[in-house]
PDB file of C-alpha atoms in Angstrom:
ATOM      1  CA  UNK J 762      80.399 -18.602  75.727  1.00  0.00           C
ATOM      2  CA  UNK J 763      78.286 -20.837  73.038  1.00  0.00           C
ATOM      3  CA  UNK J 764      81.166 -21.861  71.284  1.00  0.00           C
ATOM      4  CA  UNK J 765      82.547 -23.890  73.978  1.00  0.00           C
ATOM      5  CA  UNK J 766      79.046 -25.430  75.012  1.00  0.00           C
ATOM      6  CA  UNK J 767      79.224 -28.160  72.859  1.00  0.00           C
ATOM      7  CA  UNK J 768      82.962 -28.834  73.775  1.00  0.00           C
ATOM      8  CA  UNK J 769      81.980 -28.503  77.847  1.00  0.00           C
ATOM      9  CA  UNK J 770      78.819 -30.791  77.225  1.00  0.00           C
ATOM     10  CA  UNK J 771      80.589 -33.813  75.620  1.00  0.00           C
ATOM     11  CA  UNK J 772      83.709 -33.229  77.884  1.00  0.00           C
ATOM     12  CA  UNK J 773      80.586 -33.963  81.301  1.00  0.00           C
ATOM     13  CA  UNK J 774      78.755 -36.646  78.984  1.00  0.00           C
ATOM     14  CA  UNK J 775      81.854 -38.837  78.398  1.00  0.00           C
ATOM     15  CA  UNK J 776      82.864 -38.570  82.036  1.00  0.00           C
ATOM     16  CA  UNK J 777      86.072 -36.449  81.262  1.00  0.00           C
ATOM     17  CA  UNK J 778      84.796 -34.402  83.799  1.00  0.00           C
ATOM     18  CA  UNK J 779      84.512 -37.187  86.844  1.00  0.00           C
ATOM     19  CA  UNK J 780      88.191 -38.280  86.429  1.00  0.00           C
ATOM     20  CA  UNK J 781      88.653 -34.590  86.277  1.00  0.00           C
ATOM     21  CA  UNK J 782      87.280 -34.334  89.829  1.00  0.00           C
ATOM     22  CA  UNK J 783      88.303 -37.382  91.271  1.00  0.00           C
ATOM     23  CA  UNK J 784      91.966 -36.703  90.437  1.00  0.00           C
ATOM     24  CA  UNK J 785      91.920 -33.141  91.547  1.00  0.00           C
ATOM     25  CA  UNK J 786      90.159 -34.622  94.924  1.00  0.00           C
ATOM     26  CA  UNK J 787      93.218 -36.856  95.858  1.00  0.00           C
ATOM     27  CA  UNK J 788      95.326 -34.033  94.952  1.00  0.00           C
ATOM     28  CA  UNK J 789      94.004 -31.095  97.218  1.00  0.00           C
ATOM     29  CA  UNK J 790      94.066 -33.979  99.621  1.00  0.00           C
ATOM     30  CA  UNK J 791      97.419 -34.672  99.490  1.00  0.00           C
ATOM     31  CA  UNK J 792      98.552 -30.546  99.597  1.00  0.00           C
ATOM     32  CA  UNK J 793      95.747 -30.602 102.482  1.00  0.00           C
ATOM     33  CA  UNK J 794      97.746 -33.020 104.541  1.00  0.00           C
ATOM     34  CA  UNK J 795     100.742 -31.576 103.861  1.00  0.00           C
ATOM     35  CA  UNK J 796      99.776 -28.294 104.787  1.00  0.00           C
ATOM     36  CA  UNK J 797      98.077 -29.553 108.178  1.00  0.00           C
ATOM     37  CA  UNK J 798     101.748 -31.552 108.875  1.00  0.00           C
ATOM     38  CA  UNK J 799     103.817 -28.024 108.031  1.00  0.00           C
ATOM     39  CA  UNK J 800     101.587 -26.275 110.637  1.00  0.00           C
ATOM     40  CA  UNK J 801     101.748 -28.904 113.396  1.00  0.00           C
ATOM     41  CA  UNK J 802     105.358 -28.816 113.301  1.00  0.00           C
ATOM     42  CA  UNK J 803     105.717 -24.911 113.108  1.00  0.00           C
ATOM     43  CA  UNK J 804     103.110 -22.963 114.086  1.00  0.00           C
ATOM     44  CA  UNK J 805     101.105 -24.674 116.663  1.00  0.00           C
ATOM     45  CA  UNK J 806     102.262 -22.174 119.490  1.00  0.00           C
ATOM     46  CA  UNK J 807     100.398 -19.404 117.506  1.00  0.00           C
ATOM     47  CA  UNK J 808      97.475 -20.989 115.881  1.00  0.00           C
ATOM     48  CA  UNK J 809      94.868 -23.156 116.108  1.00  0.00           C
ATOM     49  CA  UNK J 810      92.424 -24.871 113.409  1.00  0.00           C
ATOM     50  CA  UNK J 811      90.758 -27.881 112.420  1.00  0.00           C
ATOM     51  CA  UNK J 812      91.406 -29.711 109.489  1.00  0.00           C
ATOM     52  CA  UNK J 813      88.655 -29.579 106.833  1.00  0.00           C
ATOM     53  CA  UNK J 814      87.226 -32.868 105.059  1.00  0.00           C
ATOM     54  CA  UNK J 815      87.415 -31.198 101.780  1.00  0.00           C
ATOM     55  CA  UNK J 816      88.041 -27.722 100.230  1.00  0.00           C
ATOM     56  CA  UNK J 817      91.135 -26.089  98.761  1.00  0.00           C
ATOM     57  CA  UNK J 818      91.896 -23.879 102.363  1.00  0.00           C
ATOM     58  CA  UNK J 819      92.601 -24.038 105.753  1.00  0.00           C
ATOM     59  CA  UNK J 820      90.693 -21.608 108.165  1.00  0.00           C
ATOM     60  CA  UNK J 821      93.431 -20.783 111.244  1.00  0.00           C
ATOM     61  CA  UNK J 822      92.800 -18.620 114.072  1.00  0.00           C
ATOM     62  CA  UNK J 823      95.741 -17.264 116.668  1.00  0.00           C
ATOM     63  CA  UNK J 824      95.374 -18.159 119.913  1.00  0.00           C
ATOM     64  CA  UNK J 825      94.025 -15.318 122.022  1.00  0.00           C
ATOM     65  CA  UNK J 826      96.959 -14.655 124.423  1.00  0.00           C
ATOM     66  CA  UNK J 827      98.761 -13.695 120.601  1.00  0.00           C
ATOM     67  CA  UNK J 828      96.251 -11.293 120.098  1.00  0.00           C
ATOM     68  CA  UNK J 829      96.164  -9.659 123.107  1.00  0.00           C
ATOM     69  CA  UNK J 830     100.102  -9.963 123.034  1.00  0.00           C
ATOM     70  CA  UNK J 831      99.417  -7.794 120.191  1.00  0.00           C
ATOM     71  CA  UNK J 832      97.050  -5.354 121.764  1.00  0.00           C
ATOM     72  CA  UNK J 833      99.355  -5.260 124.445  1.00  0.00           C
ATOM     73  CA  UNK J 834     102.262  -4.459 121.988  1.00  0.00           C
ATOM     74  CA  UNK J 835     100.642  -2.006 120.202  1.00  0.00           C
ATOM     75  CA  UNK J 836      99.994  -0.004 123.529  1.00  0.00           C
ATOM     76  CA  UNK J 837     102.974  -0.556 125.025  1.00  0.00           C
ATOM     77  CA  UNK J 838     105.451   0.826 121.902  1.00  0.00           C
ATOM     78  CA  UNK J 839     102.687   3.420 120.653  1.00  0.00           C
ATOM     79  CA  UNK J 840     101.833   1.361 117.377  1.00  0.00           C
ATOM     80  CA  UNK J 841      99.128   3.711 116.365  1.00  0.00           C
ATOM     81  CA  UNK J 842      99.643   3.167 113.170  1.00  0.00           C
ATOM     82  CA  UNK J 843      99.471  -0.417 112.772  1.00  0.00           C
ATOM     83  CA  UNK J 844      96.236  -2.121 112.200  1.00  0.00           C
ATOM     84  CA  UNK J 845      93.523  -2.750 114.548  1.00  0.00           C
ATOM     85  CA  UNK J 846      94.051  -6.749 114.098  1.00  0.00           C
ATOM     86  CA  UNK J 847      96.856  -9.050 114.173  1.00  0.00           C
ATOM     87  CA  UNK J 848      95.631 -11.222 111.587  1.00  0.00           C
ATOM     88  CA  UNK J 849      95.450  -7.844 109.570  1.00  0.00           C
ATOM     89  CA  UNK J 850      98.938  -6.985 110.458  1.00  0.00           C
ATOM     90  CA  UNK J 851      99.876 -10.345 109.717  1.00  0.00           C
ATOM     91  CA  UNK J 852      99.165 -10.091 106.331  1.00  0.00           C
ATOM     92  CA  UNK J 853     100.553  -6.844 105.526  1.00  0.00           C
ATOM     93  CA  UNK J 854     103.823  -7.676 106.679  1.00  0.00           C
ATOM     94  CA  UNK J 855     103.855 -11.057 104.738  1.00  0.00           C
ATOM     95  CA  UNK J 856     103.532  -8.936 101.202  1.00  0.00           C
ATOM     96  CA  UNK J 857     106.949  -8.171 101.782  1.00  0.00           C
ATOM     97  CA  UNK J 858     108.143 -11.861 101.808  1.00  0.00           C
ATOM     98  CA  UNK J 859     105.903 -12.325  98.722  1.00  0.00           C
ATOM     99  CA  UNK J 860     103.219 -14.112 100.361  1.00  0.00           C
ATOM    100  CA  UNK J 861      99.960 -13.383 100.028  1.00  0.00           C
ATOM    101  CA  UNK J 862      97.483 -14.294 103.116  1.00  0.00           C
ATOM    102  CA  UNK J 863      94.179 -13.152 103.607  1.00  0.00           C
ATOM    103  CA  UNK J 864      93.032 -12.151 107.209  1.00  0.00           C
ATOM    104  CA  UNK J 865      89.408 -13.547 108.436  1.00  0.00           C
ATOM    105  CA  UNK J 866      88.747 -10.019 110.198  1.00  0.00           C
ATOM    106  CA  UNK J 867      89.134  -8.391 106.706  1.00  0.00           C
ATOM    107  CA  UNK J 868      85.751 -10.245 106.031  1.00  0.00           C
ATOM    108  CA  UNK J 869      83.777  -8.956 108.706  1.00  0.00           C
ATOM    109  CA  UNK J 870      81.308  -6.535 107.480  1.00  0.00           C
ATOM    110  CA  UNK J 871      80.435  -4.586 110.431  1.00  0.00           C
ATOM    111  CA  UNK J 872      83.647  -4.627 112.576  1.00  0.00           C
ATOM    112  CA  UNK J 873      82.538  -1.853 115.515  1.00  0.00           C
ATOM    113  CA  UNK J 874      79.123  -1.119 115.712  1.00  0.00           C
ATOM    114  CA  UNK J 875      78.663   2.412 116.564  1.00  0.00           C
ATOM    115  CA  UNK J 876      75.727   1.737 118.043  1.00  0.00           C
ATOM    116  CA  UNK J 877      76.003  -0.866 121.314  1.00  0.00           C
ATOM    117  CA  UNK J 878      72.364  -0.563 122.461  1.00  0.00           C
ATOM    118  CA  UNK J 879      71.389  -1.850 118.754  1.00  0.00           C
ATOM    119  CA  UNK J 880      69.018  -4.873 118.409  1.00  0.00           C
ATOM    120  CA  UNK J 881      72.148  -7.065 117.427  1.00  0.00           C
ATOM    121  CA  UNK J 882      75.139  -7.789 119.467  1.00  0.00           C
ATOM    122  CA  UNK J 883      78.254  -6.567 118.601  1.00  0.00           C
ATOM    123  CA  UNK J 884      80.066  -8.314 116.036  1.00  0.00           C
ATOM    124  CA  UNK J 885      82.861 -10.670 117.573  1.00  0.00           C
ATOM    125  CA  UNK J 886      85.562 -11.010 115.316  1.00  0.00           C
ATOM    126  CA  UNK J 887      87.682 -14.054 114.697  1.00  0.00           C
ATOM    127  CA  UNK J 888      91.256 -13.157 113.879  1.00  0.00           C
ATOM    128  CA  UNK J 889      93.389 -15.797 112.015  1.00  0.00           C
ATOM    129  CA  UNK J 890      94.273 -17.006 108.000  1.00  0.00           C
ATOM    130  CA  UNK J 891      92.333 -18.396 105.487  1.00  0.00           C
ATOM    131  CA  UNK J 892      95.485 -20.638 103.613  1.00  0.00           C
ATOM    132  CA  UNK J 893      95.143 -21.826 100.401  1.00  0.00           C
ATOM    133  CA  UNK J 894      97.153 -24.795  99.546  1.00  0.00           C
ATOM    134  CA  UNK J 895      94.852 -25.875  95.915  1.00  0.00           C
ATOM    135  CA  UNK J 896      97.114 -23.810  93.366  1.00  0.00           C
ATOM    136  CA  UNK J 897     100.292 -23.628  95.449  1.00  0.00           C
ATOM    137  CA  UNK J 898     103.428 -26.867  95.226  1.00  0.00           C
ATOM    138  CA  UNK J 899     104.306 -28.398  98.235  1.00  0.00           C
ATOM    139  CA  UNK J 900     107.864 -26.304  98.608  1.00  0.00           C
ATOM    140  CA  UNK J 901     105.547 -23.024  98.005  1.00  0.00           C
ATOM    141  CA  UNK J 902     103.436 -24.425 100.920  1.00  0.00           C
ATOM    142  CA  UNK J 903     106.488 -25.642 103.284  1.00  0.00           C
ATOM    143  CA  UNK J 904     108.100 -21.679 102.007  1.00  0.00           C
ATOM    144  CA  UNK J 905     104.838 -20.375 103.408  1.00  0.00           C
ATOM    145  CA  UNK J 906     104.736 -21.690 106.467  1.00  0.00           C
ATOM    146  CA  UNK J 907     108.313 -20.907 107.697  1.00  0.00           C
ATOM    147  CA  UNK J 908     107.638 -17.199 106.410  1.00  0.00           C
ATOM    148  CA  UNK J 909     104.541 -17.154 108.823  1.00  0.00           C
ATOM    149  CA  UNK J 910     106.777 -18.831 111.040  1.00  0.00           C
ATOM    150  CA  UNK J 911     109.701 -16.185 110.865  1.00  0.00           C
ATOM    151  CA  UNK J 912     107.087 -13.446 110.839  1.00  0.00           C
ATOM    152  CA  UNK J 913     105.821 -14.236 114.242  1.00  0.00           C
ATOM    153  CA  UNK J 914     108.848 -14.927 116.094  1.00  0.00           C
ATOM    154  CA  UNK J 915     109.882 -11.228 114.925  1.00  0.00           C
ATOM    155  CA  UNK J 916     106.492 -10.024 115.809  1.00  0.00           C
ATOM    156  CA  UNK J 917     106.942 -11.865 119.277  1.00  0.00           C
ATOM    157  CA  UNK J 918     110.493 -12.648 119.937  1.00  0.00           C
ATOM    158  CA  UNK J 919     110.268 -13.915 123.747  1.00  0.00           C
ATOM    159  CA  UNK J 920     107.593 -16.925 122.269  1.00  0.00           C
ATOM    160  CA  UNK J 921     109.155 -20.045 122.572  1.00  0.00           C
ATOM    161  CA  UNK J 922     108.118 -21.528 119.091  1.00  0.00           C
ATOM    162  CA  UNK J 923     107.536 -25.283 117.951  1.00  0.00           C
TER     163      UNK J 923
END
């Protein structure tokens, strides 16, 4: 709006805004790293990542033998129900623990091509988490985890977790 302009302007020309930065920098940092050290020590049986430089998330992906542990499950106990995707089933059943995850295949525009004889491949879609530590404390982030945690031993209870 106009009214903050001014405000916004002087807040940038008296470098409010670079110690602004800087100090939010070395905090994401710090919830980055402690993220990163809560999923090496639970969840490195099921997932898989790389740690970003920057950012306020962390992209992980399961491990394909989870997946089609899933698409085995799903057969094998007539899930027909349940979603097409673990990461999508993930998620679901994590809104009942109050924690909210978003799955990577939920932002795959064209999932299943109908047509396979198209001029584009089909779409291969990752499965995994896109975690946000930026607005969360470090117990929400270590709570988090250890829900993810719980929710995949249920999900797979002959895993041997970390």
């Amino acid at each position: 709006s106009l009214s903050i302009q001014p405000a916004l302007a002087e807040f940038i020309h008296n470098g409010d805004f670079g110690v602004h930065l800087r100090r939010m920098r070395r905090l994401y940092l710090i919830k980055r790293d402690a993220l990163n050290a809560l999923l090496h020590a639970h969840l490195t049986h099921w997932l898989q990542w790389e740690l970003p430089h920057g950012g306020m998330h962390i992209m992980v992906y399961f491990q394909s033998q989870w997946i089609q542990a899933y698409q085995a499950l799903k057969i094998q106990i007539h899930m027909t129900d349940s979603p097409a995707y673990l990461d999508t089933f993930i998620s679901q059943h994590a809104e009942a623990d109050n924690l909210q995850l978003m799955s990577l295949s939920a932002c795959y525009f064209d999932k299943n091509p109908t047509d396979s004889t198209a001029d584009h491949p089909s779409t291969q879609v990752s499965e995994g988490l896109v975690l946000g530590f930026s607005q969360s404390s470090l117990e929400e982030l270590q709570t988090g985890v250890l829900i993810l945690q719980r929710l995949l031993q249920r999900l797979f209870p002959s895993a041997k977790s970390d």
